[in-house]
Coordinates of C-alpha atoms in Angstrom, one line a residue:
M1 CA 14.0 35.0 -88.6
H2 CA 15.6 37.4 -86.1
Q3 CA 13.9 40.5 -85.2
N4 CA 16.0 43.8 -85.5
P5 CA 16.8 44.8 -81.9
G6 CA 16.7 48.5 -83.1
V7 CA 13.0 48.3 -83.9
G8 CA 12.3 47.2 -80.2
L9 CA 14.4 50.1 -78.9
V10 CA 12.5 52.5 -81.1
Q11 CA 9.2 51.2 -80.0
Q12 CA 10.2 51.4 -76.3
A13 CA 11.5 55.0 -76.8
A14 CA 8.2 56.0 -78.5
A15 CA 6.2 54.5 -75.6
I16 CA 8.4 56.3 -73.1
G17 CA 7.9 59.5 -74.8
A18 CA 4.2 59.3 -74.8
S19 CA 4.0 58.3 -71.2
S20 CA 6.3 61.2 -70.1
A21 CA 3.6 63.6 -71.0
H22 CA 1.9 62.4 -67.8
I23 CA 4.7 63.1 -65.6
S24 CA 3.1 66.2 -64.1
D25 CA -0.1 64.2 -63.2
D26 CA 2.1 61.7 -61.3
F27 CA 4.1 64.3 -59.6
A28 CA 1.1 66.3 -58.6
A29 CA -0.6 63.2 -57.0
A30 CA 2.7 62.7 -54.9
L31 CA 3.2 66.3 -54.0
F32 CA -0.5 67.1 -53.2
P33 CA -2.3 64.1 -51.8
K34 CA -5.9 64.6 -51.1
S35 CA -6.2 62.2 -48.1
E36 CA -4.1 62.0 -44.9
I37 CA -3.6 58.3 -45.6
I38 CA 0.1 57.5 -46.4
L39 CA 0.3 55.1 -49.4
S40 CA 3.3 52.9 -48.6
D41 CA 5.2 51.2 -51.3
R42 CA 3.9 47.9 -49.9
I43 CA 0.3 48.9 -50.2
V44 CA 0.8 50.1 -53.8
S45 CA 2.5 46.9 -54.6
H46 CA -0.3 44.8 -53.0
G47 CA -2.9 46.9 -55.0
R48 CA -1.0 46.4 -58.3
Q49 CA -0.6 42.6 -57.7
Y50 CA -4.3 42.3 -56.6
L51 CA -5.5 43.9 -59.8
K52 CA -3.3 41.9 -62.0
T53 CA -4.5 38.7 -60.3
I54 CA -8.2 39.5 -60.6
V55 CA -7.9 40.6 -64.3
Q56 CA -6.0 37.4 -65.0
Q57 CA -8.7 35.2 -63.4
I58 CA -11.5 37.0 -65.2
E59 CA -9.8 36.7 -68.6
T60 CA -9.1 33.0 -68.0
E61 CA -12.6 32.3 -66.9
I62 CA -14.0 34.1 -69.9
C63 CA -11.8 32.2 -72.4
V64 CA -12.4 28.9 -70.7
I65 CA -16.2 29.4 -70.8
A66 CA -16.1 30.4 -74.4
A67 CA -14.2 27.3 -75.4
K68 CA -16.0 24.7 -73.2
D69 CA -19.4 25.9 -73.2
Y70 CA -19.7 27.7 -76.6
G71 CA -17.1 25.6 -78.7
L72 CA -14.9 28.5 -79.5
T73 CA -11.6 27.2 -81.0
H74 CA -9.7 30.4 -81.7
D75 CA -5.9 29.6 -81.0
I76 CA -5.0 32.9 -79.2
I77 CA -8.1 32.7 -77.0
I78 CA -7.4 29.1 -76.1
E79 CA -3.8 30.1 -75.2
I80 CA -5.0 32.9 -72.9
G81 CA -7.5 30.5 -71.2
N82 CA -4.6 28.0 -70.6
S83 CA -1.9 30.6 -69.6
D84 CA -0.6 31.1 -66.2
R85 CA 0.2 34.8 -67.0
G86 CA -2.0 37.7 -67.6
H87 CA -2.5 39.2 -71.0
C88 CA -5.2 42.0 -70.6
Y89 CA -3.7 43.9 -67.8
P90 CA -1.2 46.1 -69.7
L91 CA -3.9 47.0 -72.3
L92 CA -6.4 48.0 -69.7
Q93 CA -3.8 49.9 -67.7
N94 CA -2.5 51.8 -70.6
A95 CA -6.0 52.8 -71.7
G96 CA -6.9 54.0 -68.2
L97 CA -9.7 51.5 -67.8
L98 CA -8.6 50.6 -64.3
E99 CA -8.7 54.0 -62.9
T100 CA -12.4 54.2 -61.7
K101 CA -12.9 55.5 -58.2
M102 CA -15.2 52.5 -57.4
L103 CA -12.6 50.0 -58.6
L104 CA -9.7 51.8 -56.8
D105 CA -11.6 52.1 -53.6
H106 CA -12.1 48.4 -53.6
V107 CA -8.5 47.6 -54.5
F108 CA -7.2 49.9 -51.7
T109 CA -9.5 48.1 -49.2
C110 CA -8.3 44.7 -50.2
S111 CA -4.7 45.9 -50.1
Q112 CA -5.2 47.2 -46.6
R113 CA -6.8 43.9 -45.7
V114 CA -3.6 42.1 -46.7
E115 CA -1.7 44.6 -44.4
L116 CA -3.9 43.9 -41.5
G117 CA -3.6 40.1 -42.1
A118 CA 0.3 40.5 -42.1
R119 CA 0.1 42.5 -38.7
L120 CA -2.1 39.8 -37.2
L121 CA 0.3 37.1 -38.2
R122 CA 3.0 38.9 -36.3
K123 CA 1.0 38.2 -33.2
I124 CA -0.4 34.7 -33.8
S125 CA 0.5 31.8 -36.1
Q126 CA -1.8 30.9 -39.0
T127 CA -2.4 27.5 -37.3
D128 CA -3.7 29.3 -34.2
L129 CA -5.9 31.6 -36.2
E130 CA -7.5 28.5 -38.0
S131 CA -8.0 26.9 -34.6
A132 CA -9.8 30.0 -33.4
L133 CA -12.4 29.4 -36.2
I134 CA -12.3 25.6 -36.0
R135 CA -13.7 25.6 -32.5
H136 CA -17.1 26.7 -34.0
L137 CA -17.3 23.5 -35.9
D138 CA -18.2 21.6 -32.7
N139 CA -21.0 24.1 -31.7
E140 CA -24.3 22.5 -30.8
D141 CA -26.0 24.8 -33.1
R142 CA -25.8 23.3 -36.5
A143 CA -26.2 26.6 -38.2
I144 CA -23.1 27.9 -36.6
A145 CA -21.1 24.8 -37.4
D146 CA -22.2 25.0 -41.0
A147 CA -21.4 28.7 -41.3
A148 CA -18.0 28.2 -39.7
M149 CA -17.2 25.4 -42.2
A150 CA -18.4 27.6 -45.1
L151 CA -16.0 30.5 -43.9
L152 CA -13.1 27.9 -43.5
V153 CA -13.7 26.7 -47.1
A154 CA -13.7 30.3 -48.4
Q155 CA -10.5 31.2 -46.6
S156 CA -8.8 28.0 -47.8
R157 CA -9.9 29.0 -51.4
D158 CA -8.4 32.5 -51.0
I159 CA -5.1 31.1 -49.7
S160 CA -4.9 28.7 -52.7
A161 CA -5.6 31.6 -55.1
G162 CA -2.9 33.7 -53.5
A163 CA -0.4 31.0 -53.8
G164 CA -1.4 30.4 -57.3
S165 CA -0.8 34.0 -58.3
G166 CA 2.8 33.7 -57.0
S167 CA 2.4 36.7 -54.7
G168 CA 2.2 34.7 -51.6
A169 CA 0.2 37.4 -49.8
I170 CA -2.6 38.5 -52.2
N171 CA -5.5 36.1 -51.7
A172 CA -7.5 37.4 -54.7
H173 CA -10.4 35.4 -55.9
I174 CA -13.4 36.4 -58.3
D175 CA -15.9 35.0 -55.7
N176 CA -15.0 37.7 -53.2
L177 CA -15.7 40.5 -55.8
P178 CA -18.8 42.6 -55.2
A179 CA -21.1 42.2 -58.2
E180 CA -20.6 45.8 -59.3
I181 CA -16.8 45.4 -59.4
L182 CA -17.0 42.2 -61.3
F183 CA -19.4 43.8 -63.8
A184 CA -17.1 46.9 -64.1
L185 CA -14.1 44.6 -64.9
V186 CA -15.6 41.9 -67.1
W187 CA -16.6 44.0 -70.1
P188 CA -13.2 45.9 -70.4
V189 CA -11.6 42.5 -70.2
V190 CA -13.8 41.1 -73.0
A191 CA -12.8 44.1 -75.2
A192 CA -9.0 43.5 -74.4
I193 CA -9.3 39.9 -75.3
Q194 CA -11.0 40.8 -78.6
K195 CA -8.2 43.3 -79.3
L196 CA -5.5 40.7 -78.5
S197 CA -7.1 38.1 -80.6
S198 CA -8.7 40.1 -83.4
Y199 CA -11.8 38.0 -82.8
D200 CA -15.2 39.7 -82.6
G201 CA -17.5 36.8 -82.4
S202 CA -20.4 36.4 -80.0
E203 CA -18.9 33.6 -77.9
L204 CA -16.8 36.0 -75.7
T205 CA -19.9 38.1 -74.9
K206 CA -21.9 35.0 -74.1
A207 CA -19.1 33.7 -71.9
A208 CA -19.0 37.1 -70.0
E209 CA -22.7 37.0 -69.5
K210 CA -22.6 33.5 -68.1
L211 CA -19.7 34.4 -65.8
L212 CA -21.7 37.4 -64.4
G213 CA -24.9 35.2 -64.2
R214 CA -23.4 32.6 -62.1
H215 CA -21.6 35.0 -59.7
D216 CA -22.8 34.5 -56.1
E217 CA -21.8 37.2 -53.6
G218 CA -22.9 34.9 -50.8
A219 CA -19.9 32.7 -51.7
G220 CA -17.4 35.4 -50.8
T221 CA -15.3 35.4 -47.6
Q222 CA -16.8 38.5 -46.3
S223 CA -20.3 37.4 -46.8
R224 CA -19.7 34.1 -45.0
A225 CA -18.0 35.8 -42.2
Q226 CA -21.0 38.1 -41.8
R227 CA -23.2 35.1 -41.7
L228 CA -21.2 33.5 -38.9
A229 CA -20.9 36.8 -37.1
Q230 CA -24.7 37.0 -37.0
L231 CA -25.1 33.6 -35.5
V232 CA -22.2 33.8 -33.1
D233 CA -23.3 37.0 -31.6
Q234 CA -26.4 35.4 -30.4
Q235 CA -24.3 33.3 -28.1
T236 CA -21.2 35.2 -27.4
D237 CA -20.9 38.5 -25.5
S238 CA -18.7 41.4 -26.6
E239 CA -15.9 40.5 -24.2
N240 CA -14.6 38.0 -26.7
L241 CA -14.6 40.3 -29.6
H242 CA -11.0 40.3 -30.6
P243 CA -8.9 39.5 -33.8
L244 CA -6.9 37.0 -31.9
H245 CA -10.0 35.3 -30.6
D246 CA -12.0 35.3 -33.9
G247 CA -9.5 35.8 -36.7
L248 CA -9.5 38.9 -38.8
D249 CA -12.6 38.1 -41.0
L250 CA -14.9 37.2 -38.2
F251 CA -13.7 39.9 -36.0
L252 CA -14.3 42.6 -38.7
A253 CA -17.7 41.2 -39.4
R254 CA -18.7 41.1 -35.7
L255 CA -17.6 44.6 -35.2
A256 CA -19.4 45.8 -38.4
K257 CA -22.6 44.2 -37.1
R258 CA -22.4 45.9 -33.7
S259 CA -21.4 49.2 -34.9
G260 CA -23.6 49.5 -38.0
L261 CA -20.6 50.2 -40.2
T262 CA -19.5 48.1 -43.1
V263 CA -16.3 45.8 -43.1
D264 CA -14.9 47.9 -45.9
Q265 CA -15.3 51.0 -43.8
L266 CA -13.6 49.4 -40.9
I267 CA -10.7 48.5 -43.0
L268 CA -10.4 52.0 -44.3
F269 CA -10.4 53.3 -40.7
T270 CA -7.4 51.1 -39.9
A271 CA -5.4 52.9 -42.6
E272 CA -6.2 56.4 -41.3
P273 CA -3.7 58.2 -39.0
N274 CA -3.8 56.7 -35.5
M275 CA -6.9 54.6 -36.5
M276 CA -8.9 57.5 -35.0
R277 CA -12.3 56.6 -36.5
F278 CA -11.7 52.9 -35.6
V279 CA -11.2 53.8 -32.1
L280 CA -14.3 55.8 -32.1
A281 CA -16.2 52.8 -33.5
M282 CA -14.9 50.7 -30.6
R283 CA -15.9 53.4 -28.1
A284 CA -19.4 53.8 -29.7
I285 CA -20.2 50.1 -28.9
N286 CA -18.8 50.4 -25.4
L287 CA -15.9 48.1 -25.6
P288 CA -13.8 48.3 -22.3
A289 CA -10.7 50.3 -22.5
Q290 CA -8.2 47.4 -22.0
Q291 CA -9.9 45.4 -24.7
A292 CA -10.0 48.4 -27.1
L293 CA -6.2 48.9 -26.4
S294 CA -5.4 45.2 -27.1
I295 CA -7.2 45.4 -30.4
F296 CA -5.5 48.7 -31.3
A297 CA -2.1 47.1 -30.5
V298 CA -2.7 44.1 -32.7
L299 CA -4.0 46.0 -35.7
E300 CA -2.4 49.4 -35.7
G301 CA 1.3 48.5 -36.0
G302 CA 2.5 52.1 -35.4
G303 CA 1.6 55.6 -34.7
K304 CA 0.7 57.2 -31.3
L305 CA 0.0 54.7 -28.5
L306 CA -3.7 54.7 -27.3
T307 CA -4.0 54.9 -23.5
P308 CA -6.9 54.1 -21.2
A309 CA -7.1 57.7 -20.3
S310 CA -7.3 58.9 -24.0
Y311 CA -9.8 56.2 -24.8
N312 CA -12.2 56.9 -21.7
E313 CA -12.1 60.6 -22.4
I314 CA -13.9 60.0 -25.7
D315 CA -17.6 61.1 -25.1
H316 CA -19.7 58.0 -25.7
R317 CA -22.6 60.0 -27.1
Q318 CA -20.5 61.9 -29.5
A319 CA -18.9 58.6 -30.7
V320 CA -22.3 57.1 -31.3
A321 CA -23.5 60.2 -33.2
L322 CA -20.4 60.1 -35.4
V323 CA -20.6 56.3 -36.1
K324 CA -24.2 56.7 -37.0
K325 CA -23.4 59.5 -39.5
W326 CA -20.6 57.4 -41.0
S327 CA -22.9 54.4 -41.4
S328 CA -25.4 56.2 -43.5
N329 CA -25.6 55.7 -47.2
A330 CA -22.2 56.5 -48.9
L331 CA -23.8 58.3 -51.8
Y332 CA -25.6 60.5 -49.4
Q333 CA -22.5 61.2 -47.5
D334 CA -20.6 62.0 -50.7
A335 CA -23.4 64.4 -51.7
L336 CA -23.4 66.2 -48.5
H337 CA -19.5 66.5 -48.6
Q338 CA -19.6 67.8 -52.3
L339 CA -22.4 70.3 -51.4
K340 CA -20.5 71.6 -48.4
V341 CA -17.3 72.1 -50.4
H342 CA -19.1 73.7 -53.4
Y343 CA -21.2 76.1 -51.4
A344 CA -18.6 76.9 -48.7
G345 CA -17.8 80.2 -50.4
L346 CA -21.5 81.2 -50.6
S347 CA -22.3 80.8 -46.9
E348 CA -21.3 84.3 -46.0
E349 CA -23.6 86.0 -48.5

């Protein structure tokens, strides 16, 4: 039985008509950006692919757990679990369930992380990057060797996940998700699977709870890099702190440890104009000018050139004070900002 092509065209036209009501929202976001960060087409593409990949992994895991652990035999759910394409993403996107600030902040950070990785690979080969980490495997300190092996395993898992997604660049894996991000995605995915399958039994809920219960943030690449950074910094001085020496994950973890900032904050700083806050973070921990300039050149990939004079002119005490402020609790910082904005017009009274 052949479907009438006219029906499909009518459905598409109806969908387009409904979506066009939001053109002013899209246009306003493009015309009046609220941050100074330029969102390139590449970053947006990375973000979209990352979200699709993560949602697909979550829906697959839930369906597989429901079938294997709880005996669910529903045909559509079995198909979703065995499929190599995503099913839930369009539903979640159209319903606006992927637009929370927490989730989008995370997606942007992961997208910028991909961009940094690409910049680094223009300076050094993947083999040399791996060699930089492999050298720790022969460390006399067994804890360092074990931590390096754990990080290598995590990075290999990420690369395999990226290749499996077909993107070639987006190394998205559930294990790298913060617990709150996984929680925020799991339940909308469950609802989407239920809608797609018209199945409302308890197995999907049980599978989701099992997925959440077994999630270990310590298995994530960032957590393993932070563990290695803590151990390595007990033996290594700051002169060797460099992405070409450490690889991106370990470098960011070491810089985060020394500055008191988070890795996510540092990644965000690299997306800002001229990496100004990133430069201040390096100045705050007293990195020598030539070392800071070399790091800037590897990671920045454009913008105004940092010079020894402009770097050394940054007041160290002011840099330390600002970094300390940025490293304070994010909710506290947001509250201070909102209060400042809200009461700005009342300050003259």
